[in-house]
PDB file of C-alpha atoms in Angstrom:
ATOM      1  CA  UNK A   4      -3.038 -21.819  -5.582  1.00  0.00           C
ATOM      2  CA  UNK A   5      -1.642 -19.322  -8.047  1.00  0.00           C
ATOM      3  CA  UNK A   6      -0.354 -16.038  -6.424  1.00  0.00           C
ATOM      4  CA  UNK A   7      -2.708 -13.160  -8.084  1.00  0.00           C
ATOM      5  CA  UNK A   8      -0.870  -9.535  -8.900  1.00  0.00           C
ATOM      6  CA  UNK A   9      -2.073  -7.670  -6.047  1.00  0.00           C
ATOM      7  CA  UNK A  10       1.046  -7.319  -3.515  1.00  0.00           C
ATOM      8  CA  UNK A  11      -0.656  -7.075  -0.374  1.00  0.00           C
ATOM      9  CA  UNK A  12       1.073  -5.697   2.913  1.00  0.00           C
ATOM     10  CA  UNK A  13      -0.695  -5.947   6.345  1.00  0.00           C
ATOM     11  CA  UNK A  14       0.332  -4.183   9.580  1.00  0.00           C
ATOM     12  CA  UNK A  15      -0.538  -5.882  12.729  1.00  0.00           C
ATOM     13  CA  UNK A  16      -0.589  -9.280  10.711  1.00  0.00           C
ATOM     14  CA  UNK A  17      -0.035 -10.879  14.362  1.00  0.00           C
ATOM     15  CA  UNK A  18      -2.715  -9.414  16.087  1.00  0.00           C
ATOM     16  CA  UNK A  19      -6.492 -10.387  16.066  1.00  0.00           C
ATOM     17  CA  UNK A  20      -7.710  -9.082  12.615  1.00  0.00           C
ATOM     18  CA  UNK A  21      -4.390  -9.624  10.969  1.00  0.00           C
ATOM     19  CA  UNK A  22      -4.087 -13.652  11.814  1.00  0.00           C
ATOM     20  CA  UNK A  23      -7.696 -13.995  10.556  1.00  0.00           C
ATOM     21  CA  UNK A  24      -7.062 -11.922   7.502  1.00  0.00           C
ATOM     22  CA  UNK A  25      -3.987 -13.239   6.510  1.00  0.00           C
ATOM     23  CA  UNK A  26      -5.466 -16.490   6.301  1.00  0.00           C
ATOM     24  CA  UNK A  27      -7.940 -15.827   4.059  1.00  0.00           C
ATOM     25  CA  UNK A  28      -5.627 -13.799   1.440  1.00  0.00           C
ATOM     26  CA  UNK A  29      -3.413 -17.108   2.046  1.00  0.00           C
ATOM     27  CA  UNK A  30      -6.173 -18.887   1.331  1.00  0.00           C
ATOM     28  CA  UNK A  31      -7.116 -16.791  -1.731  1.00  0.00           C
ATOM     29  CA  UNK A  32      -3.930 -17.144  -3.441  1.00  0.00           C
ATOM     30  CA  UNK A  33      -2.325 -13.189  -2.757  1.00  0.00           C
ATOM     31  CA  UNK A  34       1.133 -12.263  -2.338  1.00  0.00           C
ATOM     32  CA  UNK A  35       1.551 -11.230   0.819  1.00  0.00           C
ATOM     33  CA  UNK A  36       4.129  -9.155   3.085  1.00  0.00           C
ATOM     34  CA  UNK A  37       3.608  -9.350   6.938  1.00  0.00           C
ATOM     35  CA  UNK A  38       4.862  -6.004   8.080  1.00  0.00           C
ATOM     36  CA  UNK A  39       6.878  -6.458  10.848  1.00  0.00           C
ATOM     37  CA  UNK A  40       5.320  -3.855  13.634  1.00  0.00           C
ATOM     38  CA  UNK A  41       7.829  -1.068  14.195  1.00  0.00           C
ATOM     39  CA  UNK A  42       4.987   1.776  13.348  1.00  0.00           C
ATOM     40  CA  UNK A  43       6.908   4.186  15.847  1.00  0.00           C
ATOM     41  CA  UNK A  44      10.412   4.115  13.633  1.00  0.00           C
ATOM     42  CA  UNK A  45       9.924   6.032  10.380  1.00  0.00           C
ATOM     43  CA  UNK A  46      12.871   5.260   8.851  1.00  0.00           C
ATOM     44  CA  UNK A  47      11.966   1.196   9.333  1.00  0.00           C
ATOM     45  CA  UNK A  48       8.323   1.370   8.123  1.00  0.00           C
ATOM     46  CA  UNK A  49       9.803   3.033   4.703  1.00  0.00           C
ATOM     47  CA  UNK A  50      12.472   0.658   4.349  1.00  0.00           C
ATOM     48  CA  UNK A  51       9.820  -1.895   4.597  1.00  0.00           C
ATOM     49  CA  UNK A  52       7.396  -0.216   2.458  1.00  0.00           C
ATOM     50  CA  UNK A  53      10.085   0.214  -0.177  1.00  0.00           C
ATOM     51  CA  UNK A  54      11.348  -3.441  -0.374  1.00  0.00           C
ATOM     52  CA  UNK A  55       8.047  -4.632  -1.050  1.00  0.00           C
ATOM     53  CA  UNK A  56       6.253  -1.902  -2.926  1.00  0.00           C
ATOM     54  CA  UNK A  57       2.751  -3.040  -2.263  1.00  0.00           C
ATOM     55  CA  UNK A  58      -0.253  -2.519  -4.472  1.00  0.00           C
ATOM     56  CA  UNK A  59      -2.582  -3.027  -1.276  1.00  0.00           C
ATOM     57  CA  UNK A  60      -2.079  -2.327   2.508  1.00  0.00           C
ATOM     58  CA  UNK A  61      -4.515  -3.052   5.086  1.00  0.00           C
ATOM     59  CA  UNK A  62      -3.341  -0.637   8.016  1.00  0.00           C
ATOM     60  CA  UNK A  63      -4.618  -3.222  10.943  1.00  0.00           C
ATOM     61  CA  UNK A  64      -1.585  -2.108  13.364  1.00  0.00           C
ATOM     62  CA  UNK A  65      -1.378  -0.492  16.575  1.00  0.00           C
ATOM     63  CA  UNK A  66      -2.593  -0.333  20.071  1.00  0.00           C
ATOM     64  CA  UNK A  67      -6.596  -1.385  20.904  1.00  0.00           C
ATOM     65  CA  UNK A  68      -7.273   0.048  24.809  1.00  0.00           C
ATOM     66  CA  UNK A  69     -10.311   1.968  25.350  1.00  0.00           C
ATOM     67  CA  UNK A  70      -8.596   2.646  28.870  1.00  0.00           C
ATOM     68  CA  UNK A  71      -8.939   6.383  29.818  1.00  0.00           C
ATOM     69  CA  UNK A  72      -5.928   6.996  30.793  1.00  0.00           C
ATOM     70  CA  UNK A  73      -2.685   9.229  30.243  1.00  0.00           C
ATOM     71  CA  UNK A  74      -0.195   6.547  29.451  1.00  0.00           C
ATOM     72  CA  UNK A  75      -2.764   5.281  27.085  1.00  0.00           C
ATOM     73  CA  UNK A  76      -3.482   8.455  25.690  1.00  0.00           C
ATOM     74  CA  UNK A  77       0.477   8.621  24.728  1.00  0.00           C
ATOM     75  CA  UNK A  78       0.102   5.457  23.573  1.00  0.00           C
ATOM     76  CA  UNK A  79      -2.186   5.819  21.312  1.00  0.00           C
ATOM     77  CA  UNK A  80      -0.532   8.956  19.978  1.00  0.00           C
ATOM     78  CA  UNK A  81       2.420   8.057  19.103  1.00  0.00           C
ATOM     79  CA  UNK A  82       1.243   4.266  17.841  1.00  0.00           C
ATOM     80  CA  UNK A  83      -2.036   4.653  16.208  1.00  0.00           C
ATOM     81  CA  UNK A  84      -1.776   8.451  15.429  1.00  0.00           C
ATOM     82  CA  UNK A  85       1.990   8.602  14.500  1.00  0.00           C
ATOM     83  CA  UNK A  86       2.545   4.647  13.473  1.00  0.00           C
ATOM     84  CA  UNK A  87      -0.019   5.622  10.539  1.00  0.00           C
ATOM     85  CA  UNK A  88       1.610   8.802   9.332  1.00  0.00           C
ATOM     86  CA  UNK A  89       4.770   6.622   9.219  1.00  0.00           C
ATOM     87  CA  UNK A  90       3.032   4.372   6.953  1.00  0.00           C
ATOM     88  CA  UNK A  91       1.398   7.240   4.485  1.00  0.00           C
ATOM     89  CA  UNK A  92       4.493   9.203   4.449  1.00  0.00           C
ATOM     90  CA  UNK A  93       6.029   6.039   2.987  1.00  0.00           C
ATOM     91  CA  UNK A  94       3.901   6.249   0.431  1.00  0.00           C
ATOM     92  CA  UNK A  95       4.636   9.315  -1.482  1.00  0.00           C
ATOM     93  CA  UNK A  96       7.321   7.006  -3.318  1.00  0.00           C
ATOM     94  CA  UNK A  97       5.742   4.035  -3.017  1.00  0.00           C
ATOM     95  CA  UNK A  98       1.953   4.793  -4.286  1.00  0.00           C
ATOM     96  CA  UNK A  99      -0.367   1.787  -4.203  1.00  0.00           C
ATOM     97  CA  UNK A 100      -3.678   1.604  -5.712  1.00  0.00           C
ATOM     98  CA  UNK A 101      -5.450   0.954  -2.295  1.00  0.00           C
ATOM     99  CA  UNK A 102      -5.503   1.746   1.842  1.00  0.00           C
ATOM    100  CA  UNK A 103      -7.521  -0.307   3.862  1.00  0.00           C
ATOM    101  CA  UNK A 104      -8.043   1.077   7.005  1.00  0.00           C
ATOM    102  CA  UNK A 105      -9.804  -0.352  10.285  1.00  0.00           C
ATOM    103  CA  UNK A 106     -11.444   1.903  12.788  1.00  0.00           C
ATOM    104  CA  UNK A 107     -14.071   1.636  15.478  1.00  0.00           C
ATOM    105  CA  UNK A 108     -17.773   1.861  16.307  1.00  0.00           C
ATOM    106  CA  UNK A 109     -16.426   3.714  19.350  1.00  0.00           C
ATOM    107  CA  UNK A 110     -15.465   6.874  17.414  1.00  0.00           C
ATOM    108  CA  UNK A 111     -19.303   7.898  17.501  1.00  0.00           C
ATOM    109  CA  UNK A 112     -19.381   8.023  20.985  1.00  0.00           C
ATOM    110  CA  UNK A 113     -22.704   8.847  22.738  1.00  0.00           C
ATOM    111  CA  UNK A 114     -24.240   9.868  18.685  1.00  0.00           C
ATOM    112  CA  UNK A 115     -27.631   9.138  17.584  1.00  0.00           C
ATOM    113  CA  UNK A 116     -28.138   5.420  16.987  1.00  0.00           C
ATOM    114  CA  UNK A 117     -28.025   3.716  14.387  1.00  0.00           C
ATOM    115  CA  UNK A 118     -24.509   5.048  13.711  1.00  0.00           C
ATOM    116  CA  UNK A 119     -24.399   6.325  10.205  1.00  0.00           C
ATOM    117  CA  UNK A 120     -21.329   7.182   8.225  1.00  0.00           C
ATOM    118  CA  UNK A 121     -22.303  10.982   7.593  1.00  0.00           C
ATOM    119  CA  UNK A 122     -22.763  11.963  11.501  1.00  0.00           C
ATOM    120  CA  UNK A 123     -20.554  14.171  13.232  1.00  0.00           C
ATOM    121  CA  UNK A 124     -18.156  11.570  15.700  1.00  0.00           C
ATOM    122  CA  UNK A 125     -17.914  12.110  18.897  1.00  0.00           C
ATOM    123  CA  UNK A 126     -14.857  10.260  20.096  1.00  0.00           C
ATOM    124  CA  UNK A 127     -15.017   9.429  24.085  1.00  0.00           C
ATOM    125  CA  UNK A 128     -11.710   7.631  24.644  1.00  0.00           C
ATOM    126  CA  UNK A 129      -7.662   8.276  23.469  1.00  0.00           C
ATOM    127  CA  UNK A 130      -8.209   5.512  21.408  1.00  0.00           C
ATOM    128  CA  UNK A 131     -11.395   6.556  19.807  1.00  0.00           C
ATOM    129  CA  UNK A 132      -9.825   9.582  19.382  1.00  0.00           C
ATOM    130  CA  UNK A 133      -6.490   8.258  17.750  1.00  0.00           C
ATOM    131  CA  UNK A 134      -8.832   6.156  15.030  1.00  0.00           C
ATOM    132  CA  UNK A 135     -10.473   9.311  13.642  1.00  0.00           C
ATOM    133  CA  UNK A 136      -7.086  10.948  13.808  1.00  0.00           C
ATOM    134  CA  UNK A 137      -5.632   8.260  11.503  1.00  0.00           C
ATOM    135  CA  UNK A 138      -8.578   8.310   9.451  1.00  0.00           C
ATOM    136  CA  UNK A 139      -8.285  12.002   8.588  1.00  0.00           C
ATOM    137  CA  UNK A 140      -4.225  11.406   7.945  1.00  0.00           C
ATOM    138  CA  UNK A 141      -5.509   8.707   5.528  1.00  0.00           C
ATOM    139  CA  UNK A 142      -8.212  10.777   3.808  1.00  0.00           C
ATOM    140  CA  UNK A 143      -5.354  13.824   3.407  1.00  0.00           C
ATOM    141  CA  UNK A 144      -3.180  11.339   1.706  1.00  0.00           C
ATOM    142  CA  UNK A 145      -5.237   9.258  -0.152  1.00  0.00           C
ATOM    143  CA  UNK A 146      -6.401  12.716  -1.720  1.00  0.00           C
ATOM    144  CA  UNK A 147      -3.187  14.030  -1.901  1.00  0.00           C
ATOM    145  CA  UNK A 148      -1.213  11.380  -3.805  1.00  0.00           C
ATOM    146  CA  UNK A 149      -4.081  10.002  -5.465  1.00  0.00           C
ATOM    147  CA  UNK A 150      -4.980   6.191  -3.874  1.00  0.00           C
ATOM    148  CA  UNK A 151      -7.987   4.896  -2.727  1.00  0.00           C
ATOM    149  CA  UNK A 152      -9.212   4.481   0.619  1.00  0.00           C
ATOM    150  CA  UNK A 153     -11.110   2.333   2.336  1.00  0.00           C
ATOM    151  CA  UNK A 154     -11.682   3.331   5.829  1.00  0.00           C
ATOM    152  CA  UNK A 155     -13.776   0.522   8.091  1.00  0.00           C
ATOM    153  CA  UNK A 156     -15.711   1.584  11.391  1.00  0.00           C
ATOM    154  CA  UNK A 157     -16.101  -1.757  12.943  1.00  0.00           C
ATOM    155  CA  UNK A 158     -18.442  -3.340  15.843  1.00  0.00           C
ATOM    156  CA  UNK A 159     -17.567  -4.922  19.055  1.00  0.00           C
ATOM    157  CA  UNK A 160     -14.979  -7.877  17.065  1.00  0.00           C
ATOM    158  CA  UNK A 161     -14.906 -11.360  18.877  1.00  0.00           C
ATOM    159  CA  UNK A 162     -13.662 -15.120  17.732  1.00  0.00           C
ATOM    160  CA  UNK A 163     -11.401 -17.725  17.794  1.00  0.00           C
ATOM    161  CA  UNK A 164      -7.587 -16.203  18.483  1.00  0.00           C
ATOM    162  CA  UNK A 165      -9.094 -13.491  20.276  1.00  0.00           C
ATOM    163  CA  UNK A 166      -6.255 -12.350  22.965  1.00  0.00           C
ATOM    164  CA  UNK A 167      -7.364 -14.142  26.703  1.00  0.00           C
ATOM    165  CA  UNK A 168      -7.121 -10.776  27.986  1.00  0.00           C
ATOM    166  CA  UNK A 169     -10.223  -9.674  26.328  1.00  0.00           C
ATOM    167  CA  UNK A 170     -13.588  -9.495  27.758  1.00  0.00           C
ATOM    168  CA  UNK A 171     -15.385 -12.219  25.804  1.00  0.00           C
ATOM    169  CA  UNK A 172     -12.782 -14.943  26.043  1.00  0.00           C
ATOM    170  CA  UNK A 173     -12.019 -14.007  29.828  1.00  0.00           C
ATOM    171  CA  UNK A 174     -16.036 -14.754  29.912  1.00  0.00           C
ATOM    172  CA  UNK A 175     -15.755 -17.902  28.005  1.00  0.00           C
ATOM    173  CA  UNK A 176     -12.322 -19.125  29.528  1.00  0.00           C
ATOM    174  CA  UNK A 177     -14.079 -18.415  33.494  1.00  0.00           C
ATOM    175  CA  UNK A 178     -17.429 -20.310  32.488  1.00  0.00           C
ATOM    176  CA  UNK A 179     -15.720 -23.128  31.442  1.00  0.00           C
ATOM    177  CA  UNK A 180     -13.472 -23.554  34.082  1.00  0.00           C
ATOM    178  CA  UNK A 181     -16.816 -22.934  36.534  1.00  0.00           C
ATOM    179  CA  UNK A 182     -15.199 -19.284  38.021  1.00  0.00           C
ATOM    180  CA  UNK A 183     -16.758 -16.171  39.257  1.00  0.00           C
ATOM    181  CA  UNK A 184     -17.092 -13.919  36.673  1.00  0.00           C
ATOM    182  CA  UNK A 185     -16.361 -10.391  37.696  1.00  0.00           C
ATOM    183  CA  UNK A 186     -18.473  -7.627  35.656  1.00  0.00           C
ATOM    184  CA  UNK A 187     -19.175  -3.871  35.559  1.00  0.00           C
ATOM    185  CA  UNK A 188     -22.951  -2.837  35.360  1.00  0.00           C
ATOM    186  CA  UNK A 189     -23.899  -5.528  32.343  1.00  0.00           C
ATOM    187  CA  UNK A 190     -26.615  -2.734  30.903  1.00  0.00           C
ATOM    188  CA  UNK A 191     -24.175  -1.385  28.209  1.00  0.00           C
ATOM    189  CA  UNK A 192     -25.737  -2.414  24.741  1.00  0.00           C
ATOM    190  CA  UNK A 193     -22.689  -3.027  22.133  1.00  0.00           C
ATOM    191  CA  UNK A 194     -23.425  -4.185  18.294  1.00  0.00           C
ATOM    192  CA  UNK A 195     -21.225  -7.802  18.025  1.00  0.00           C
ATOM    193  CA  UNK A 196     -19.582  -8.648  14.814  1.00  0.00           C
ATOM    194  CA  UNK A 197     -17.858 -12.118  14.455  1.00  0.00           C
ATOM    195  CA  UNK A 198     -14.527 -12.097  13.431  1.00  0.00           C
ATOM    196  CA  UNK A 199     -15.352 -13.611   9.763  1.00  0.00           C
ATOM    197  CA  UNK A 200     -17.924 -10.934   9.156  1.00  0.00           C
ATOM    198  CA  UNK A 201     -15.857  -8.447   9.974  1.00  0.00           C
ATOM    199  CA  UNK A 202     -12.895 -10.030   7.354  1.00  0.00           C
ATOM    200  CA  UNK A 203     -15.313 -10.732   4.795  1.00  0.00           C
ATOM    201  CA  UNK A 204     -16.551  -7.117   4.380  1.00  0.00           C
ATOM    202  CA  UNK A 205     -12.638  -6.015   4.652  1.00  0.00           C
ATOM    203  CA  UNK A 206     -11.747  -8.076   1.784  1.00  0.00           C
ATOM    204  CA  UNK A 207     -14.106  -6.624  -0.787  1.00  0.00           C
ATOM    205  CA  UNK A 208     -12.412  -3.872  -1.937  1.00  0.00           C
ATOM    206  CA  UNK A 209      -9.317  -5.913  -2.882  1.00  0.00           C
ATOM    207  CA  UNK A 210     -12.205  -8.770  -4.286  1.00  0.00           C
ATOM    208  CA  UNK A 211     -13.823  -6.431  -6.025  1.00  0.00           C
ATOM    209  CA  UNK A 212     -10.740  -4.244  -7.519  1.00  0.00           C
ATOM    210  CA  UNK A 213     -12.352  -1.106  -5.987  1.00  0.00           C
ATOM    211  CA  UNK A 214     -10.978   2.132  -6.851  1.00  0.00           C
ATOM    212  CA  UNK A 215     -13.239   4.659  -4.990  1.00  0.00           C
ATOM    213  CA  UNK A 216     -11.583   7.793  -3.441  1.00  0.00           C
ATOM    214  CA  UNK A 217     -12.327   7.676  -0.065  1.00  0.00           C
ATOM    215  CA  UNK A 218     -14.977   5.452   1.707  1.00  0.00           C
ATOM    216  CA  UNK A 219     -16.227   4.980   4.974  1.00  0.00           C
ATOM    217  CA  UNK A 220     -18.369   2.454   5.417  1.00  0.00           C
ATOM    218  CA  UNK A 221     -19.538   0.666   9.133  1.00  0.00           C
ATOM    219  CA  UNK A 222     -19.470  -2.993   9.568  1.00  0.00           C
ATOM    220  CA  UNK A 223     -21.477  -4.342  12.522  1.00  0.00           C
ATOM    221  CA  UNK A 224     -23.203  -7.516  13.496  1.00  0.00           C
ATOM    222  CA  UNK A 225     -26.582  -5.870  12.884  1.00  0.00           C
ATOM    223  CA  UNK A 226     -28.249  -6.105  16.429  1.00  0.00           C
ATOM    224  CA  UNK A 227     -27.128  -4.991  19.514  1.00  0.00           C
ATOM    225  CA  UNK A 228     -26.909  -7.048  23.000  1.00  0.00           C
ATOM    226  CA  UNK A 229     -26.573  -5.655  26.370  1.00  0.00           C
ATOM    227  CA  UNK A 230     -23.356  -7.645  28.061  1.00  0.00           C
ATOM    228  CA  UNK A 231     -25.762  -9.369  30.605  1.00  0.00           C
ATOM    229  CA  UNK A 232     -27.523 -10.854  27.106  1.00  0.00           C
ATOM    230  CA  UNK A 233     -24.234 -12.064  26.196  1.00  0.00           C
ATOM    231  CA  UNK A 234     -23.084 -13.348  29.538  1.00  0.00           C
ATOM    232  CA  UNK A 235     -26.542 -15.122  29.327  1.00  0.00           C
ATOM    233  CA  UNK A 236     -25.725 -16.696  26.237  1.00  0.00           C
ATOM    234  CA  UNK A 237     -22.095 -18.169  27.398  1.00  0.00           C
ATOM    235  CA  UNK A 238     -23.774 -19.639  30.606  1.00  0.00           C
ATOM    236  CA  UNK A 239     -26.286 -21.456  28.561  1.00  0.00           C
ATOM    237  CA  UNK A 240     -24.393 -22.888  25.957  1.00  0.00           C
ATOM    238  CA  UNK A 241     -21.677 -23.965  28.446  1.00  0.00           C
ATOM    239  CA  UNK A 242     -23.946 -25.362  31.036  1.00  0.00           C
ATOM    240  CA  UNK A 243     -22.172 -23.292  33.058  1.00  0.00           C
ATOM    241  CA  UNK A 244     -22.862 -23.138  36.933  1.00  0.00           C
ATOM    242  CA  UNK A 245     -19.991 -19.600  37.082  1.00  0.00           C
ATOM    243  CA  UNK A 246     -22.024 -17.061  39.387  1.00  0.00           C
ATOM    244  CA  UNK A 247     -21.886 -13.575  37.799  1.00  0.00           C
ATOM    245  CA  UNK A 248     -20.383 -11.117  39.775  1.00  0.00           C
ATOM    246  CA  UNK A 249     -22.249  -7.521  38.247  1.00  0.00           C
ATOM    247  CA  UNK A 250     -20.839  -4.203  39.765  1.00  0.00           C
ATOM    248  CA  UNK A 251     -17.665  -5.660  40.428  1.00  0.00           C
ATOM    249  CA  UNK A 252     -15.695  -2.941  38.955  1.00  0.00           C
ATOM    250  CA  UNK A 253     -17.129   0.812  37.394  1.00  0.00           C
ATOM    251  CA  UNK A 254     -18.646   1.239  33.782  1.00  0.00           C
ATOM    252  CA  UNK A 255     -15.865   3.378  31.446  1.00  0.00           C
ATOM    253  CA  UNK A 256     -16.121   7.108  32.554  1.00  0.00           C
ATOM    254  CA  UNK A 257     -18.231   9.152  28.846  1.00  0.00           C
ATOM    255  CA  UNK A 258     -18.994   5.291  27.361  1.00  0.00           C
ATOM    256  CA  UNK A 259     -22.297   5.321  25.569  1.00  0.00           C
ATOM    257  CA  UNK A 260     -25.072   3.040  27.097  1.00  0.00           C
ATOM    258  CA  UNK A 261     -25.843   1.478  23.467  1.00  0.00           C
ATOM    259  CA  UNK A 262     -23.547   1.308  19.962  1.00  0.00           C
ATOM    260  CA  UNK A 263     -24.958  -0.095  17.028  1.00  0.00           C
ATOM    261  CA  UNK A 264     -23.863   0.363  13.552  1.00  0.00           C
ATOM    262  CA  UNK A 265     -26.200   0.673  10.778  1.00  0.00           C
ATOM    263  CA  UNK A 266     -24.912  -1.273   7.745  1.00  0.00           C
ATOM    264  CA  UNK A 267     -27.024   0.111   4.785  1.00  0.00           C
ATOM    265  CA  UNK A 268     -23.530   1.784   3.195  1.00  0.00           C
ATOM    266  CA  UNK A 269     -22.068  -1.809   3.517  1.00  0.00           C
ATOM    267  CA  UNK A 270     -24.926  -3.586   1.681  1.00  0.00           C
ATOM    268  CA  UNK A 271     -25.587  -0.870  -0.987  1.00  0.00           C
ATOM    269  CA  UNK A 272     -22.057  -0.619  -2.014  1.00  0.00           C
ATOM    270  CA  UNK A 273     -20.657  -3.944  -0.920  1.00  0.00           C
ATOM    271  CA  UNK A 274     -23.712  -6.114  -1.163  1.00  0.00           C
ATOM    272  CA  UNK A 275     -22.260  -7.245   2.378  1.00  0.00           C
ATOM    273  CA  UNK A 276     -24.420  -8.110   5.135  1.00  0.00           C
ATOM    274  CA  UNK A 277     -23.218 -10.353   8.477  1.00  0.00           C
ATOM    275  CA  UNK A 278     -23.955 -14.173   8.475  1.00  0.00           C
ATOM    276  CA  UNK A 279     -23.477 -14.979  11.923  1.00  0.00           C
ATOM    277  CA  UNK A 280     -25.488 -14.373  15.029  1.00  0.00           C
ATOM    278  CA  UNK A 281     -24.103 -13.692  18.293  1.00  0.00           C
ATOM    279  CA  UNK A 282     -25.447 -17.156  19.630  1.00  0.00           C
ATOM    280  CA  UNK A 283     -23.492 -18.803  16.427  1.00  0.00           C
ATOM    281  CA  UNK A 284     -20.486 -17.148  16.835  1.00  0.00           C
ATOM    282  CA  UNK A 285     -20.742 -17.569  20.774  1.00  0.00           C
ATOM    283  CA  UNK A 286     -20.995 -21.394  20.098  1.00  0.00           C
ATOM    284  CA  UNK A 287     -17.618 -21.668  17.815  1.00  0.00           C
ATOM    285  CA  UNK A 288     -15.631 -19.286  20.149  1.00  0.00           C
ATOM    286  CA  UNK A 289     -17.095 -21.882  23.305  1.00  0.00           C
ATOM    287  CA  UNK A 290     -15.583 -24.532  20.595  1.00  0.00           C
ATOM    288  CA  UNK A 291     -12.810 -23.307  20.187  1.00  0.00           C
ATOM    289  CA  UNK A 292     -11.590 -23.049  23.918  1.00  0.00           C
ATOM    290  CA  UNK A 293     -12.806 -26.360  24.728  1.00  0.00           C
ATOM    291  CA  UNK A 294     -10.690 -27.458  21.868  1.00  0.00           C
ATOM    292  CA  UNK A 295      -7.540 -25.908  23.436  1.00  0.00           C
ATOM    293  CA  UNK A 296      -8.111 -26.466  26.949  1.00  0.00           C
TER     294      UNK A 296
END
């Protein structure tokens, strides 16, 4: 397929969102430049910046932990907070036309539900905290040197190429294989979005050739599921016999009992809206693992 004009760079092209995405803009014929992730050196991110001179960059990189704790709390100060001034400041030479940005659900915090984009957040974790940071660095920037930017709050992720580590493959992975599965309280409601949602509504601003200032705009899976729903879910479509082991270690110290994103924004100025249900997506991560087993 012919290469379009757009140069598009992606940080954290080797993590979850950045396989997925840069497969599609593969896929769609872009030019692309898979940062190599070194957000903590200055000097490098520039250098890389520079010999590619992108007209596009979707910031995916840095740390995902909603840990509280102080090593993670570095962490995600000097990757997530500092990684992305790294990347702005290389852009007072190198302008492109548009920042893509992904943040979380979790910056609301314990907000009024649905989340909207206009609400005050109320970050409960380092990491939530680290994503609004970045998203204010962006904003100043964006403003500042005159690109647009694209800044996407997005739900609970899950899919194929999902790290093991992770809560929904671990759940997947242990059903399977007929193993206890060890749980905190299950009650928590989260708001699910499968991984090709969750690309699709990140690629419309490049699709589109969007030029807005600054938008923030929340992508979610449209319902929300309380973990024992979802656990429920696995079992069944696995024929599982795993016995689910709830309590086994504490809920997250200020985590909010529900999350769910409302996704008017996203349809109004997208025309987006998610395709796949949780069951659906459930059934092609479950595919996927028995695939690779």
């Amino acid at each position: 397929m012919k290469s379009k004009k757009e140069r598009i760079l992606v940080t954290g092209s080797t993590g979850f969102f950045g396989k997925h995405l840069t497969k599609r803009l593969e896929k769609k014929g872009y030019e692309i430049y898979r940062f190599m992730d070194d957000l903590t050196n200055g000097h490098e991110v520039n250098r890389q910046i520079h010999e590619f001179l992108p007209t596009t960059i979707y910031h995916l990189g840095g740390i995902v932990d909603l840990s509280r704790s102080f090593d993670i709390a570095k962490n995600c100060i000097e990757i997530n907070i500092k990684g992305a001034l790294h990347v702005l400041e290389a852009l007072r030479q190198n302008k492109p036309i548009r920042f893509i940005y992904t943040s979380s659900e979790e910056v609301y915090g314990n907000g009024p539900l649905p989340y909207s984009e206009d609400q005050i957040p109320n970050p409960p974790s380092p990491y939530a905290v680290s994503k609004i940071a970045a998203e204010q660095l962006a904003k100043l920037y964006g403003q500042e040197l005159g690109f647009s930017i694209f800044i996407f709050r997005i739900g609970t992720a899950y899919g194929p190429e999902q790290p093991d580590s992770r809560l929904i493959p671990q759940i997947i992975i242990k059903a399977l294989k007929g193993e206890n599965i060890p749980l905190n309280s299950g009650t928590k409601k989260r708001d699910y979005i499968y991984i090709d949602d969750a690309i699709d509504v990140m690629m419309l601003p490049l699709e589109k050739n969007m030029k807005e200032q600054i938008a923030i705009i929340n992508a979610g899976g449209g319902k929300q599921y309380s973990l024992k729903n979802l656990v429920d879910i696995v079992l069944r479509l696995t024929k599982s016999k795993s016995k689910v082991l709830f309590g086994a270690f504490p809920d997250r110290f200020l985590e909010a009992d529900e999350w769910l994103l409302d996704n008017t924004k996203a349809k109004e100025l997208l025309s987006w809206e998610p395709e796949t249900s949780l069951e659906q997506g459930l059934k092609k991560m479950i595919d996927y693992y028995k695939n690779r087993c």
